[in-house]
Amino acid sequence: MLVTDTSAIADLLACPICGGNLRMDAGEQLRCEEERCRHRQSSFPRLGGKDVLIDFDDSVLDRETTLASGATSVVGRGRWRALLSRVIDGSNRYTSTLADMMIEGVQKGATRRRPVIVVMGAGEIGHGSEPLYATPDADIIAFDIYASPNITFVADAHAVPLRDGVADGVWIQGVLELVVDPRKVVAEAGRILKPGGLMFTDTAFMWPVCEQAYDFNRWSPSGLRWLFRNFDVLAAGQSTGPGTMTVLAIRYLFQSLLRSTKLGQIAAFPFVWIRLLDYLCGDRRALDASVGMFIFGRKREQPIEIDDLLSYYDQQPKLKKSMRKLARDPDARQTLLNAAAQPELRSARE
């Protein structure tokens, strides 16, 4: 379940500037205890009941603008946009299965404390990730760069305000394309994960710019694998394929012609059926034309080598096929998670 009060996880928090301990001051705001840190003298702001744990000197966010706006999102968001996007653009049909696997997997390595799953970029709850928030068997620490009822605190993924090795799992859904330095964000995910901790990421490949000035990156399936080279791949695949890519192109064509995002989405609606062709496409070529991809992995001791990366290209169709089995077979999921819990595991598909 979502942790809404930072006092409940005070022993897990760390200063995003220096990594030092945080404590609550007399005004019930967090302050760094390290003498060399500038936040020893001033507390971190608190907006809308959420602590803002950001190093503004090293972030795309401006302190004055964030405080003046109440840490609201700089990109407009609305229900109509989310609904139409889900219908027209599609979504990852495996996410809920992987959320269940994350919950089951973190139980296997649990100690005295309930497992902790950190959700990066959780201002909006990602499609299919609802099981994470519903489970009573794990503490969900969620954050984003803007305030939301769905988060524990406001933070920047480039400097996560948590101590090393406190998380049993990290969930990074629809985030990496929107960060300035994805390598640093992935390094932060690895830092806060315990040895053998689980990770899920879902990100864009052939997707147009969607977050205005805050949209920075895209990856091929192999490029995403190299970004997560410090992880073993337990499951992987594509969220949507060439059919969805075609509908996206049609939507953006109409948006450009009509000079309106909303009208463009409505005009593209009659072409939604083309998305169904994703199910008929051959795996290899479909993967090469993915709209988005995902990896469910386990933190490993050493990064993979270039040869491992090159061989991953041929493994991708097998992983995609295996994901279909995992989605419908609970026993297969348990077998995979049991294997992942073994220290000698290097890769479930090598």
Coordinates of C-alpha atoms in Angstrom, one line a residue:
M1 CA 0.0 0.0 0.0
L2 CA 1.1 3.6 -0.6
V3 CA 3.1 5.2 2.1
T4 CA 1.6 8.7 2.5
D5 CA 3.5 9.9 5.6
T6 CA 7.3 10.3 5.4
S7 CA 7.5 9.9 9.2
A8 CA 6.7 6.2 8.6
I9 CA 9.8 5.7 6.5
A10 CA 12.1 8.2 8.3
D11 CA 14.8 5.6 8.6
L12 CA 14.9 5.1 4.8
L13 CA 15.2 8.7 3.8
A14 CA 18.4 10.5 2.7
C15 CA 19.2 14.0 1.7
P16 CA 19.1 14.4 -2.1
I17 CA 22.0 16.8 -2.0
C18 CA 24.6 15.0 0.2
G19 CA 23.1 11.7 1.1
G20 CA 23.0 12.5 4.8
N21 CA 20.4 11.7 7.4
L22 CA 17.2 13.7 7.5
R23 CA 15.3 14.7 10.6
M24 CA 12.0 16.4 11.3
D25 CA 12.5 19.9 12.7
A26 CA 10.2 21.8 15.1
G27 CA 8.1 23.0 12.2
E28 CA 7.5 19.4 11.1
Q29 CA 9.7 19.8 8.0
L30 CA 12.6 17.7 7.0
R31 CA 16.1 19.0 7.5
C32 CA 19.5 17.5 6.7
E33 CA 21.7 16.6 9.7
E34 CA 25.1 16.8 7.9
E35 CA 27.0 19.9 8.9
R36 CA 28.4 20.5 5.4
C37 CA 25.0 20.4 3.8
R38 CA 23.2 23.6 3.0
H39 CA 19.9 22.1 4.1
R40 CA 21.2 21.8 7.7
Q41 CA 20.4 25.5 8.0
S42 CA 17.1 25.5 6.1
S43 CA 14.4 22.8 5.9
F44 CA 13.0 21.3 2.7
P45 CA 9.7 22.8 1.6
R46 CA 6.4 21.1 2.2
L47 CA 3.6 21.7 -0.3
G48 CA 0.1 20.3 -0.2
G49 CA 1.1 17.9 2.5
K50 CA 4.0 16.5 0.5
D51 CA 7.7 17.0 1.3
V52 CA 9.7 18.4 -1.7
L53 CA 13.0 16.6 -1.5
I54 CA 14.8 18.1 -4.5
D55 CA 18.2 19.6 -5.1
F56 CA 17.1 22.5 -7.2
D57 CA 20.6 23.4 -8.1
D58 CA 20.9 20.2 -10.1
S59 CA 17.4 19.7 -11.5
V60 CA 15.3 20.8 -14.5
L61 CA 12.9 22.2 -11.9
D62 CA 13.2 25.8 -10.8
R63 CA 12.7 26.4 -7.0
E64 CA 10.8 29.6 -7.2
T65 CA 8.4 28.3 -9.9
T66 CA 7.9 25.1 -8.1
L67 CA 7.1 26.8 -4.8
A68 CA 4.8 29.4 -6.4
S69 CA 2.8 26.8 -8.3
G70 CA 2.5 24.4 -5.3
A71 CA 4.6 21.8 -7.2
T72 CA 1.9 21.3 -9.9
S73 CA 2.8 19.6 -13.2
V74 CA 4.2 21.9 -15.8
V75 CA 2.5 19.7 -18.5
G76 CA -1.2 19.9 -18.8
R77 CA -3.1 16.7 -17.8
G78 CA -6.7 15.8 -18.0
R79 CA -9.0 12.8 -17.9
W80 CA -10.1 13.1 -21.5
R81 CA -6.4 13.0 -22.6
A82 CA -5.7 9.9 -20.6
L83 CA -8.9 8.1 -21.7
L84 CA -8.4 8.9 -25.4
S85 CA -4.7 8.1 -25.3
R86 CA -5.4 4.7 -23.8
V87 CA -8.1 3.9 -26.4
I88 CA -6.2 5.1 -29.4
D89 CA -2.6 4.5 -28.4
G90 CA -3.0 1.3 -26.5
S91 CA -1.1 0.2 -23.4
N92 CA 1.0 -2.6 -22.1
R93 CA -1.3 -5.6 -21.5
Y94 CA 1.3 -7.4 -19.4
T95 CA 1.9 -4.7 -16.8
S96 CA -0.6 -6.0 -14.3
T97 CA 0.9 -9.5 -14.6
L98 CA 4.4 -8.0 -14.0
A99 CA 3.1 -6.0 -11.0
D100 CA 1.8 -9.2 -9.5
M101 CA 5.2 -10.8 -10.2
M102 CA 6.9 -7.9 -8.5
I103 CA 4.8 -8.2 -5.4
E104 CA 5.3 -12.0 -5.3
G105 CA 9.0 -11.7 -6.0
V106 CA 9.8 -9.2 -3.2
Q107 CA 8.2 -11.5 -0.7
K108 CA 10.8 -14.1 -1.4
G109 CA 13.7 -11.9 -0.2
A110 CA 11.8 -10.2 2.6
T111 CA 13.4 -9.7 6.0
R112 CA 11.8 -8.4 9.2
R113 CA 10.5 -5.3 7.6
R114 CA 7.8 -5.4 5.0
P115 CA 9.1 -5.3 1.4
V116 CA 9.6 -1.9 -0.1
I117 CA 8.8 -1.1 -3.7
V118 CA 9.8 2.3 -5.0
V119 CA 7.7 3.7 -7.9
M120 CA 9.5 6.4 -9.9
G121 CA 7.3 8.9 -11.8
A122 CA 4.1 8.1 -10.0
G123 CA 2.2 11.4 -10.3
E124 CA -0.3 9.4 -12.4
I125 CA -0.7 5.8 -11.6
G126 CA 0.5 3.8 -14.6
H127 CA -1.9 1.6 -16.4
G128 CA -1.7 -1.9 -15.0
S129 CA 0.3 -0.9 -11.9
E130 CA -2.8 -0.8 -9.7
P131 CA -1.9 -4.1 -7.9
L132 CA 1.1 -2.4 -6.4
Y133 CA -1.1 0.1 -4.6
A134 CA -3.7 -2.4 -3.6
T135 CA -1.4 -5.0 -2.0
P136 CA -1.2 -5.0 1.8
D137 CA 2.0 -7.0 1.6
A138 CA 4.5 -4.2 0.6
D139 CA 5.1 -0.6 1.3
I140 CA 4.9 1.5 -1.8
I141 CA 7.1 4.6 -1.8
A142 CA 6.1 6.7 -4.8
F143 CA 7.4 10.0 -6.1
D144 CA 7.3 12.4 -9.0
I145 CA 8.5 15.9 -9.8
Y146 CA 5.1 17.3 -9.2
A147 CA 2.6 16.9 -6.3
S148 CA -0.1 14.3 -6.5
P149 CA -2.3 12.2 -4.2
N150 CA -0.5 9.2 -5.6
I151 CA 2.9 10.0 -4.2
T152 CA 4.8 9.8 -0.9
F153 CA 7.0 12.9 -1.6
V154 CA 8.1 15.1 -4.5
A155 CA 11.5 14.2 -5.8
D156 CA 13.8 14.1 -8.9
A157 CA 14.7 10.6 -10.1
H158 CA 18.3 11.9 -10.7
A159 CA 18.8 12.1 -7.0
V160 CA 16.4 9.8 -5.1
P161 CA 16.1 10.8 -1.4
L162 CA 16.5 7.3 -0.1
R163 CA 19.4 5.4 1.4
D164 CA 21.4 2.8 -0.4
G165 CA 19.9 -0.7 -0.6
V166 CA 16.5 0.0 1.0
A167 CA 14.3 -1.1 -1.8
D168 CA 13.2 -4.7 -2.7
G169 CA 11.8 -3.6 -6.0
V170 CA 11.9 -0.5 -8.3
W171 CA 9.1 0.3 -10.8
I172 CA 10.0 2.7 -13.6
Q173 CA 7.0 3.0 -15.9
G174 CA 6.9 5.7 -18.7
V175 CA 9.7 7.7 -17.1
L176 CA 13.0 7.2 -18.7
E177 CA 12.1 9.0 -21.9
L178 CA 11.3 12.1 -19.8
V179 CA 14.5 12.4 -17.8
V180 CA 17.6 14.4 -18.8
D181 CA 20.2 11.8 -17.8
P182 CA 18.6 8.3 -18.0
R183 CA 21.9 6.6 -17.1
K184 CA 22.0 8.5 -13.8
V185 CA 18.4 7.6 -13.1
V186 CA 19.1 3.9 -13.7
A187 CA 22.2 4.2 -11.5
E188 CA 20.0 5.6 -8.8
A189 CA 17.6 2.7 -9.2
G190 CA 20.5 0.3 -8.8
R191 CA 21.8 2.2 -5.8
I192 CA 18.6 2.1 -3.7
L193 CA 17.9 -1.6 -4.7
K194 CA 19.1 -4.4 -2.4
P195 CA 21.3 -7.1 -3.9
G196 CA 19.1 -9.2 -6.1
G197 CA 16.3 -6.6 -6.0
L198 CA 13.7 -6.6 -8.8
M199 CA 13.2 -3.9 -11.4
F200 CA 10.5 -3.2 -14.0
T201 CA 10.8 -0.5 -16.7
D202 CA 8.5 0.3 -19.6
T203 CA 9.6 3.0 -22.0
A204 CA 9.2 4.4 -25.5
F205 CA 11.0 3.6 -28.8
M206 CA 8.9 4.7 -31.8
W207 CA 6.8 7.2 -30.1
P208 CA 6.4 10.9 -31.0
V209 CA 7.2 13.7 -28.5
C210 CA 4.6 13.6 -25.8
E211 CA 5.7 15.7 -22.9
Q212 CA 6.7 18.9 -24.7
A213 CA 10.0 20.4 -23.5
Y214 CA 10.4 17.6 -21.0
D215 CA 10.7 14.8 -23.5
F216 CA 14.3 13.7 -24.1
N217 CA 15.0 10.1 -25.0
R218 CA 14.1 7.0 -27.0
W219 CA 15.6 3.4 -27.1
S220 CA 15.6 0.4 -29.4
P221 CA 15.1 -2.9 -27.5
S222 CA 18.8 -3.6 -27.5
G223 CA 19.5 0.0 -26.4
L224 CA 17.3 -0.4 -23.5
R225 CA 19.0 -3.7 -22.6
W226 CA 22.4 -1.9 -22.5
L227 CA 21.0 0.9 -20.3
F228 CA 20.0 -1.9 -17.8
R229 CA 23.2 -3.8 -18.2
N230 CA 23.5 -4.2 -14.5
F231 CA 20.4 -6.3 -14.4
D232 CA 19.5 -9.9 -15.5
V233 CA 16.5 -10.0 -17.8
L234 CA 13.8 -12.3 -16.4
A235 CA 11.0 -11.2 -18.8
A236 CA 10.9 -8.7 -21.7
G237 CA 8.8 -7.7 -24.6
Q238 CA 6.9 -4.9 -26.3
S239 CA 4.0 -3.0 -25.0
T240 CA 2.7 -2.2 -28.5
G241 CA 3.9 -2.8 -32.1
P242 CA 3.7 -1.7 -35.7
G243 CA -0.1 -1.5 -35.8
T244 CA -0.2 0.9 -32.9
M245 CA 2.7 2.8 -34.5
T246 CA 0.6 3.3 -37.6
V247 CA -2.4 4.7 -35.6
L248 CA 0.0 7.0 -33.8
A249 CA 1.3 8.3 -37.1
I250 CA -2.3 8.9 -38.2
R251 CA -3.2 10.7 -35.0
Y252 CA -0.2 13.0 -35.2
L253 CA -1.0 13.7 -38.8
F254 CA -4.5 14.8 -37.9
Q255 CA -3.3 16.8 -34.9
S256 CA -0.9 18.7 -37.2
L257 CA -3.5 19.3 -39.9
L258 CA -6.2 20.3 -37.4
R259 CA -3.9 22.2 -35.1
S260 CA -5.5 20.5 -32.2
T261 CA -4.4 17.6 -30.0
K262 CA -8.0 16.8 -28.9
L263 CA -9.5 17.0 -32.4
G264 CA -6.6 14.9 -33.8
Q265 CA -7.3 12.2 -31.3
I266 CA -11.0 12.2 -32.1
A267 CA -10.3 12.1 -35.9
A268 CA -7.9 9.1 -35.4
F269 CA -10.6 7.1 -33.6
P270 CA -12.0 5.3 -36.7
F271 CA -8.5 3.9 -37.4
V272 CA -8.1 2.3 -33.9
W273 CA -8.9 -1.2 -35.4
I274 CA -5.4 -1.1 -37.0
R275 CA -3.9 -1.7 -33.6
L276 CA -5.3 -5.2 -33.7
L277 CA -2.8 -6.0 -36.3
D278 CA -0.1 -6.0 -33.6
Y279 CA -1.4 -9.5 -32.7
L280 CA -0.8 -10.8 -36.2
C281 CA 2.7 -9.4 -36.7
G282 CA 5.8 -11.6 -36.7
D283 CA 7.8 -11.2 -33.4
R284 CA 11.2 -10.2 -34.9
R285 CA 10.0 -7.5 -37.2
A286 CA 7.4 -6.3 -34.7
L287 CA 10.1 -5.9 -32.1
D288 CA 12.2 -3.9 -34.5
A289 CA 9.2 -1.5 -34.9
S290 CA 8.1 -1.4 -31.2
V291 CA 6.2 1.6 -30.0
G292 CA 7.4 0.8 -26.5
M293 CA 9.3 -2.0 -24.7
F294 CA 9.6 -3.4 -21.2
I295 CA 12.1 -5.3 -19.1
F296 CA 11.5 -7.1 -15.8
G297 CA 14.8 -7.8 -14.3
R298 CA 16.9 -8.6 -11.3
K299 CA 20.0 -6.6 -10.0
R300 CA 23.2 -8.5 -10.8
E301 CA 26.7 -8.1 -9.3
Q302 CA 28.5 -7.2 -12.6
P303 CA 27.3 -5.6 -15.8
I304 CA 26.9 -7.7 -19.0
E305 CA 29.5 -7.5 -21.7
I306 CA 29.1 -6.3 -25.3
D307 CA 28.9 -9.9 -26.5
D308 CA 26.0 -10.5 -24.2
L309 CA 24.3 -7.4 -25.6
L310 CA 24.7 -8.6 -29.2
S311 CA 23.3 -12.0 -28.3
Y312 CA 20.3 -10.4 -26.7
Y313 CA 19.0 -9.4 -30.1
D314 CA 18.3 -13.0 -31.0
Q315 CA 16.9 -13.7 -27.5
Q316 CA 14.2 -11.0 -27.8
P317 CA 11.6 -13.1 -29.8
K318 CA 12.0 -15.9 -27.3
L319 CA 11.5 -13.5 -24.4
K320 CA 8.4 -12.1 -26.0
K321 CA 7.0 -15.6 -26.5
S322 CA 7.8 -16.5 -22.9
M323 CA 6.0 -13.4 -21.7
R324 CA 2.8 -14.7 -23.2
K325 CA 3.1 -17.9 -21.2
L326 CA 3.9 -16.0 -18.0
A327 CA 0.7 -14.0 -18.5
R328 CA -1.5 -17.0 -18.5
D329 CA 0.4 -19.5 -16.4
P330 CA 0.8 -18.7 -12.6
D331 CA 3.0 -21.8 -12.2
A332 CA 5.5 -20.5 -14.8
R333 CA 5.7 -17.2 -13.0
Q334 CA 6.4 -19.0 -9.7
T335 CA 9.1 -21.1 -11.4
L336 CA 10.8 -18.0 -12.8
L337 CA 10.6 -16.1 -9.5
N338 CA 12.0 -19.1 -7.6
A339 CA 14.9 -19.2 -10.0
A340 CA 15.5 -15.5 -9.7
A341 CA 15.8 -15.8 -6.0
Q342 CA 18.8 -18.1 -6.4
P343 CA 22.2 -16.3 -6.0
E344 CA 23.8 -18.2 -8.8
L345 CA 21.3 -16.8 -11.4
R346 CA 23.0 -14.8 -14.2
S347 CA 20.2 -14.6 -16.8
A348 CA 16.9 -16.5 -17.2
R349 CA 17.4 -16.5 -20.9
E350 CA 21.2 -17.0 -21.4

